[in-house]
C-alpha positions as semicolon CSV with decimal commas, in nm:
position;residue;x (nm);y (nm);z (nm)
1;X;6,303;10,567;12,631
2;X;5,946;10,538;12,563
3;X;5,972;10,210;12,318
4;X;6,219;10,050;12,560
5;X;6,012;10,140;12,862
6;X;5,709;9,979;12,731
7;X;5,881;9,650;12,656
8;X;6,025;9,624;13,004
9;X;6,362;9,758;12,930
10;X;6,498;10,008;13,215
11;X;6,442;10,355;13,107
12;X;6,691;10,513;13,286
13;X;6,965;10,228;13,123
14;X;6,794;10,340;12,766
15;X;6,878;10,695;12,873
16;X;7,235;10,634;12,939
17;X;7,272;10,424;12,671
18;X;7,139;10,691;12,446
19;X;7,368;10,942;12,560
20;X;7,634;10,693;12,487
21;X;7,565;10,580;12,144
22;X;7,553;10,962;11,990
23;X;7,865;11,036;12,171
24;X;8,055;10,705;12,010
25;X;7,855;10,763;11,720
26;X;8,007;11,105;11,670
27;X;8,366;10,959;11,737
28;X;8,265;10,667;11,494
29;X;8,167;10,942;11,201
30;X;8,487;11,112;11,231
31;X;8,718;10,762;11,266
32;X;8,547;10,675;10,933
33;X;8,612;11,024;10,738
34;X;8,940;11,057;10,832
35;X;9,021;10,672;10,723
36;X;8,797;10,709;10,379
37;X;9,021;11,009;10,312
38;X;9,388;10,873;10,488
39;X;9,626;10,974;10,213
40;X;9,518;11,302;10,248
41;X;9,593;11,300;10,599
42;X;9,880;11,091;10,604
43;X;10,047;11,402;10,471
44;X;9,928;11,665;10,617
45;X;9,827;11,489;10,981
46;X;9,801;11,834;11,139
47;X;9,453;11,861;10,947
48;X;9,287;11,553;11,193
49;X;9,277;11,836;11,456
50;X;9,165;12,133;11,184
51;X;8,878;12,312;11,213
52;X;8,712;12,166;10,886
53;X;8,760;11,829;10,988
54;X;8,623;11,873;11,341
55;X;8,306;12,099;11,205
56;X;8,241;11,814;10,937
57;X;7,981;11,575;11,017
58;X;8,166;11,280;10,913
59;X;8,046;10,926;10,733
60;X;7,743;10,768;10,907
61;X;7,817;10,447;10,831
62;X;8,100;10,485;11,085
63;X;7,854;10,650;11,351
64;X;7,626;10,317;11,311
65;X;7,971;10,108;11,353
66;X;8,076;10,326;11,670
67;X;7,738;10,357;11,792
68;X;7,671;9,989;11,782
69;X;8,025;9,918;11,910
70;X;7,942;10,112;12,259
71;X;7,572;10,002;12,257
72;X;7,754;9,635;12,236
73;X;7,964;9,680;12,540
74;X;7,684;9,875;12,762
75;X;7,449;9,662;12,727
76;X;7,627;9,341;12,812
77;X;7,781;9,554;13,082
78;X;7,420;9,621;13,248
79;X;7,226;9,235;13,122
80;X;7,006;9,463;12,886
81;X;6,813;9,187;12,644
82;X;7,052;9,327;12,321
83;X;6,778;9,238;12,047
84;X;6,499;9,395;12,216
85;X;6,669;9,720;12,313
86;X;6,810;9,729;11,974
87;X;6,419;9,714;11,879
88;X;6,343;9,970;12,064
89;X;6,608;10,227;11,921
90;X;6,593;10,141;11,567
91;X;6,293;10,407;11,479
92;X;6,465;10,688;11,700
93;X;6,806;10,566;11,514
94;X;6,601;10,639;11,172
95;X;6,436;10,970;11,265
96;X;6,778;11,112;11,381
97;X;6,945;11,041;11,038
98;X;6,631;11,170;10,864
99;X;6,706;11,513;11,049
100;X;7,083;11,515;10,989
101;X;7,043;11,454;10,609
102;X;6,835;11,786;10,656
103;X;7,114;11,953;10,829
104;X;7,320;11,769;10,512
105;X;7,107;11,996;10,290
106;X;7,147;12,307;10,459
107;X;7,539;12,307;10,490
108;X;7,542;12,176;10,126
109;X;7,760;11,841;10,205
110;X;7,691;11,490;10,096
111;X;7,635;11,647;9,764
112;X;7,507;11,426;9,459
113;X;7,620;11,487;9,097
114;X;7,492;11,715;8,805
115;X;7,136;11,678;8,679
116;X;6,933;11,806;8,424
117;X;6,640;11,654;8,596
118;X;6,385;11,929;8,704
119;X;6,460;11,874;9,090
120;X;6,814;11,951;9,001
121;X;6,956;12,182;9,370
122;X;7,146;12,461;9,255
123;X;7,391;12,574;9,545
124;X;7,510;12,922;9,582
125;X;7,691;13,051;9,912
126;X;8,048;13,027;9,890
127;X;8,124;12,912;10,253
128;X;7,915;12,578;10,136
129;X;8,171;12,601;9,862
130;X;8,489;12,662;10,104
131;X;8,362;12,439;10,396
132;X;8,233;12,135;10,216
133;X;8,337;12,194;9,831
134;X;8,024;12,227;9,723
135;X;8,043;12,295;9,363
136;X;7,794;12,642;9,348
137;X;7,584;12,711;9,011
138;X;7,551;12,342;8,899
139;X;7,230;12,178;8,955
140;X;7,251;11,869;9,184
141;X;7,086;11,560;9,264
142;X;6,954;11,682;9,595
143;X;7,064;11,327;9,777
144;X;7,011;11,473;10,128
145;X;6,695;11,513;10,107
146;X;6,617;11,151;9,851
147;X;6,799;11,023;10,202
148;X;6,617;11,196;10,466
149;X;6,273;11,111;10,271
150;X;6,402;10,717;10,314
151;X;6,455;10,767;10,675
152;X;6,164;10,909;10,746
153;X;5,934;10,650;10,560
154;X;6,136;10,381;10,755
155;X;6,131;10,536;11,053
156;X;5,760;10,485;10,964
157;X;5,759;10,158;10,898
158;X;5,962;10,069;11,190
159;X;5,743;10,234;11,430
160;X;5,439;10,028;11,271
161;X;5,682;9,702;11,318
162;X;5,750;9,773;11,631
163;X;5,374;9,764;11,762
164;X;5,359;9,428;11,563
165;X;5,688;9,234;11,647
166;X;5,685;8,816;11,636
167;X;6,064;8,815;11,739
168;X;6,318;8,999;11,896
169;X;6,549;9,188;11,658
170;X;6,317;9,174;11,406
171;X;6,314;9,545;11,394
172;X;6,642;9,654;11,395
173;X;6,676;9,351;11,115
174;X;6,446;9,577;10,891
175;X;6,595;9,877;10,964
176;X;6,926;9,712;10,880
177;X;6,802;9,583;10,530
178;X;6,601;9,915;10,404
179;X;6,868;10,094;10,522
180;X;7,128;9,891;10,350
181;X;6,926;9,869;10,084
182;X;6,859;10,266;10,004
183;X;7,204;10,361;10,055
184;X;7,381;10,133;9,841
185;X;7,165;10,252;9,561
186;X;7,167;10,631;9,690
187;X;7,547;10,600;9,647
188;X;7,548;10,617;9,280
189;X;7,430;10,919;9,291
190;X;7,624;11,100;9,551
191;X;7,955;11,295;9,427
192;X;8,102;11,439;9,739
193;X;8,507;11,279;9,802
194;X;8,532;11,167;10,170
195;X;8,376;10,790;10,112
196;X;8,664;10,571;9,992
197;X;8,670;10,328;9,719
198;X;8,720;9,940;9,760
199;X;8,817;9,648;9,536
200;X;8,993;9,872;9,208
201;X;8,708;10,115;9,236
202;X;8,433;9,916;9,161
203;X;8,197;10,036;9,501
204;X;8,261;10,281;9,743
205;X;8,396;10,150;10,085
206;X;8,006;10,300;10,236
207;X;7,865;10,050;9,994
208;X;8,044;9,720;10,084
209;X;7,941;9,844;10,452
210;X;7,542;9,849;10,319
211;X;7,610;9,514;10,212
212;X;7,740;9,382;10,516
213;X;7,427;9,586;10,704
214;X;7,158;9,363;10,457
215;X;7,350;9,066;10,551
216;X;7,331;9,132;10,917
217;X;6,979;9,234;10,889
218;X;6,900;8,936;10,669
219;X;7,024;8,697;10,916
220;X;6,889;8,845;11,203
221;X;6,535;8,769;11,024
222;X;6,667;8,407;10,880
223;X;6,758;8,294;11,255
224;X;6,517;8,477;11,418
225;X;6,710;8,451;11,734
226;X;6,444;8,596;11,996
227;X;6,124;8,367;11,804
228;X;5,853;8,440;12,071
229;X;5,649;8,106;12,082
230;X;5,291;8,126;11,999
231;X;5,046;7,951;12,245
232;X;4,886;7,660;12,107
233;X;4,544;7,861;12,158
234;X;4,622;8,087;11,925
235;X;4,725;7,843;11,666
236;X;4,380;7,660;11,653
């Protein structure tokens, strides 16, 4: 509310629209989790409405898609400029997933694979274990938190972006691309089922969706659709 408020944006539209994105972004999650994982479901369809699948947090990828998806339709709906709100909610969007991949760590999902490596996790409650299959007595790659640590250095940088802005949609561009970026490579080291596998097995289906996120946010950069122009003053 603050960042949109400052750049003219209604704050009581950015509050609404707030409310609305985590609420589609929760439905998004789940879409995406139950999809990733379908022939599981497909045979036992009951499970959609179990209590593990409703307590899991789902895939974040399909929060972004179901968040954007609603933030798409309000914001036409009330003639919000759709670049600069975005701008305005791509730090917030960071923070938030820098917190959840805390909340990641403490339930023990989004697990990585065995280490050696000295910051190796070693997980040992057994309703991690029943909840989330959390292998217990293994040491980890603690990916939550190599995640949460990206978030929170780009909701960082994002912040400092903001304040410094030549075009519209030139932040949520970045926060598209480092984004994009981290979790393609961050995927390699996760080991938790749930994120579906594309093209024989050669990426996971959350990886082709980084791609398409450092496309999008490379384009939004290459056109740079909102280019403020810079008085000729300025130039000289």
């Amino acid at each position: 509310m603050r960042n949109s408020e400052k750049r003219g944006i209604n704050p009581d539209d950015a509050w609404n629209l707030g409310i609305l994105v985590v609420l589609c972004g929760i439905v998004g999650a789940k879409i995406l989790y139950i999809v990733n994982d379908w022939s599981t479901y497909v045979q036992h369809p009951a499970d959609i409405f179990s209590f593990a699948t409703l307590q899991a947090g789902g895939v974040f990828s399909g929060g972004l898609i179901g968040g954007f998806a609603a933030a798409a339709w309000y914001i036409r709906r009330h003639s919000m400029p759709a670049l600069a709100t975005s701008d305005a909610f791509a730090p917030g969007l960071a923070f938030g997933h820098a917190l959840g991949r805390v909340g990641c760590f403490a339930a023990g999902c989004c697990y990585g694979k065995p280490t050696t490596h000295f910051w190796g996790v070693t997980f040992t409650n057994p309703v991690a274990n029943a909840w989330t299959g959390t292998p217990l007595g293994i040491p980890l790659e603690p990916t939550q938190l190599f995640e949460s640590a990206v978030e929170l250095a780009n909701f960082f940088i994002l912040m400092w972006l903001l304040k410094r802005k030549k075009f519209d949609g030139q932040v949520i561009g970045a926060y598209f691309f480092l984004y994009g970026v981290a979790r393609y490579f961050l995927e390699f080291l996760r080991d938790d089922p749930g994120r579906g596998s594309v093209f024989g097995g050669i990426m996971t289906g959350t990886q082709l969706i980084a791609i398409g996120l450092v496309i999008t946010g490379g384009l939004i950069w290459w056109l740079r659709p909102g280019l403020k122009p810079v008085p000729a003053e300025a130039t000289r």
